[in-house]
Amino acid sequence: MKKIIYILLGLIFGVVMYKSEAASWFRIYEMFRFESFHMYGIIGTALVFGIIFIQLIKRFHIKTFDGQAITIEDKDKSVYRYLFGGIIFGLGWALAGACPGPIFVLIGAGFLPVLIVLISAVLGTFVYGLLRDKLPH
């Protein structure tokens, strides 16, 4: 039953991403060229809701569906890790035209060439796993 809830939440998330055009290559292209506020509005809204929900989880000690406590550890403060990670993520996003969430939305919408992007993302994750111990964190 819990897996059905996760599948439904994923489907709702995918529909929202598709209908809001957050998975649109055109909208992403507009964003990187600073030609439209559309994607910045979506990302900013997600950021605000993320901050609110994280604070609610911490304040009211909200638990998972399984009844386990949700613990969110503080991150190390470091400029370089976020700077380099953000640059690499942004370059990948600009090259592929999609970050990880929209990849699945686009495949679900029938844009099968995006399978190449998915395979590349999985391969990149695998290579990161191989090099993780040698990278600065």
Tab-separated table of C-alpha atoms in Angstrom:
chain	number	residue	atom	x	y	z
A	1	MET	CA	0.000	0.000	0.000
A	2	LYS	CA	2.835	2.407	0.861
A	3	LYS	CA	4.482	1.809	-2.505
A	4	ILE	CA	1.246	2.803	-4.235
A	5	ILE	CA	1.309	6.094	-2.310
A	6	TYR	CA	4.877	6.722	-3.493
A	7	ILE	CA	3.927	5.891	-7.087
A	8	LEU	CA	0.921	8.240	-6.917
A	9	LEU	CA	3.041	11.031	-5.420
A	10	GLY	CA	5.594	10.497	-8.190
A	11	LEU	CA	2.885	10.624	-10.842
A	12	ILE	CA	1.446	13.832	-9.372
A	13	PHE	CA	4.935	15.345	-9.233
A	14	GLY	CA	5.527	14.360	-12.862
A	15	VAL	CA	2.227	15.850	-14.035
A	16	VAL	CA	2.947	19.090	-12.153
A	17	MET	CA	6.460	19.251	-13.656
A	18	TYR	CA	5.098	18.639	-17.149
A	19	LYS	CA	2.121	21.007	-16.928
A	20	SER	CA	4.217	23.799	-15.378
A	21	GLU	CA	6.680	23.361	-18.263
A	22	ALA	CA	9.528	22.782	-15.800
A	23	ALA	CA	10.612	19.875	-18.010
A	24	SER	CA	10.505	21.971	-21.175
A	25	TRP	CA	13.847	22.332	-22.901
A	26	PHE	CA	12.639	25.712	-24.230
A	27	ARG	CA	11.941	27.000	-20.695
A	28	ILE	CA	15.321	25.782	-19.461
A	29	TYR	CA	17.011	27.455	-22.433
A	30	GLU	CA	15.168	30.696	-21.625
A	31	MET	CA	16.339	30.474	-18.027
A	32	PHE	CA	20.009	30.044	-18.881
A	33	ARG	CA	19.772	33.022	-21.259
A	34	PHE	CA	18.042	35.141	-18.563
A	35	GLU	CA	15.134	35.774	-20.954
A	36	SER	CA	12.248	34.700	-18.732
A	37	PHE	CA	11.300	34.547	-15.063
A	38	HIS	CA	9.285	31.305	-15.524
A	39	MET	CA	11.874	28.759	-14.318
A	40	TYR	CA	13.247	31.069	-11.631
A	41	GLY	CA	9.707	31.370	-10.280
A	42	ILE	CA	9.298	27.580	-10.170
A	43	ILE	CA	12.696	27.049	-8.548
A	44	GLY	CA	12.136	29.904	-6.086
A	45	THR	CA	8.721	28.531	-5.141
A	46	ALA	CA	10.223	25.072	-4.588
A	47	LEU	CA	12.974	26.620	-2.449
A	48	VAL	CA	10.485	28.517	-0.261
A	49	PHE	CA	8.281	25.434	0.197
A	50	GLY	CA	11.374	23.326	0.929
A	51	ILE	CA	12.481	25.719	3.670
A	52	ILE	CA	8.983	25.785	5.177
A	53	PHE	CA	8.572	21.991	5.160
A	54	ILE	CA	12.058	21.369	6.581
A	55	GLN	CA	11.319	23.777	9.419
A	56	LEU	CA	7.951	22.061	10.033
A	57	ILE	CA	9.658	18.645	10.134
A	58	LYS	CA	12.239	19.906	12.631
A	59	ARG	CA	9.792	21.851	14.809
A	60	PHE	CA	7.019	19.246	15.044
A	61	HIS	CA	9.270	16.149	14.846
A	62	ILE	CA	7.257	14.749	11.942
A	63	LYS	CA	7.909	11.069	11.266
A	64	THR	CA	8.060	9.004	8.085
A	65	PHE	CA	5.188	6.803	6.865
A	66	ASP	CA	6.979	3.964	8.692
A	67	GLY	CA	6.934	5.878	11.982
A	68	GLN	CA	10.677	6.543	12.010
A	69	ALA	CA	12.046	9.895	13.072
A	70	ILE	CA	13.283	12.151	10.268
A	71	THR	CA	16.770	13.401	11.046
A	72	ILE	CA	18.366	16.121	8.966
A	73	GLU	CA	22.031	16.540	9.775
A	74	ASP	CA	23.684	19.932	9.492
A	75	LYS	CA	25.936	20.299	6.458
A	76	ASP	CA	29.560	21.342	6.622
A	77	LYS	CA	29.980	24.977	5.710
A	78	SER	CA	32.162	25.140	2.627
A	79	VAL	CA	32.153	27.463	-0.340
A	80	TYR	CA	34.185	25.285	-2.690
A	81	ARG	CA	32.061	22.150	-2.493
A	82	TYR	CA	28.878	24.060	-3.340
A	83	LEU	CA	30.596	26.248	-5.917
A	84	PHE	CA	32.200	23.376	-7.841
A	85	GLY	CA	29.231	21.061	-7.370
A	86	GLY	CA	26.853	23.783	-8.570
A	87	ILE	CA	28.993	24.532	-11.614
A	88	ILE	CA	29.212	20.847	-12.584
A	89	PHE	CA	25.470	20.379	-12.023
A	90	GLY	CA	24.634	23.531	-14.013
A	91	LEU	CA	26.891	22.525	-16.900
A	92	GLY	CA	25.296	19.089	-17.039
A	93	TRP	CA	21.854	20.651	-16.875
A	94	ALA	CA	22.695	23.095	-19.684
A	95	LEU	CA	24.229	20.384	-21.871
A	96	ALA	CA	21.442	17.847	-21.386
A	97	GLY	CA	18.586	20.346	-21.117
A	98	ALA	CA	17.227	18.533	-18.079
A	99	CYS	CA	18.121	17.945	-14.450
A	100	PRO	CA	17.360	14.512	-12.942
A	101	GLY	CA	13.642	15.058	-12.177
A	102	PRO	CA	12.589	16.177	-15.662
A	103	ILE	CA	14.498	13.297	-17.260
A	104	PHE	CA	11.874	10.874	-15.954
A	105	VAL	CA	9.049	13.301	-16.773
A	106	LEU	CA	10.223	13.595	-20.375
A	107	ILE	CA	10.571	9.819	-20.746
A	108	GLY	CA	7.071	9.412	-19.311
A	109	ALA	CA	5.783	12.007	-21.789
A	110	GLY	CA	7.185	9.934	-24.654
A	111	PHE	CA	10.393	11.807	-25.489
A	112	LEU	CA	12.458	8.659	-25.923
A	113	PRO	CA	15.745	10.354	-27.016
A	114	VAL	CA	15.974	11.456	-23.377
A	115	LEU	CA	16.846	7.824	-22.614
A	116	ILE	CA	20.357	8.736	-23.790
A	117	VAL	CA	20.457	11.451	-21.112
A	118	LEU	CA	19.223	8.962	-18.488
A	119	ILE	CA	21.855	6.407	-19.443
A	120	SER	CA	24.520	9.138	-19.360
A	121	ALA	CA	23.321	10.296	-15.925
A	122	VAL	CA	23.466	6.755	-14.562
A	123	LEU	CA	26.921	6.295	-16.060
A	124	GLY	CA	28.057	9.621	-14.534
A	125	THR	CA	26.731	8.541	-11.145
A	126	PHE	CA	28.619	5.254	-11.482
A	127	VAL	CA	31.866	7.079	-12.329
A	128	TYR	CA	31.324	9.401	-9.354
A	129	GLY	CA	30.966	6.339	-7.152
A	130	LEU	CA	34.293	5.064	-8.424
A	131	LEU	CA	36.067	8.399	-7.862
A	132	ARG	CA	34.261	9.525	-4.715
A	133	ASP	CA	37.063	8.699	-2.290
A	134	LYS	CA	39.561	10.652	-4.391
A	135	LEU	CA	37.439	13.836	-4.625
A	136	PRO	CA	37.407	16.664	-2.050
A	137	HIS	CA	34.248	16.722	0.054
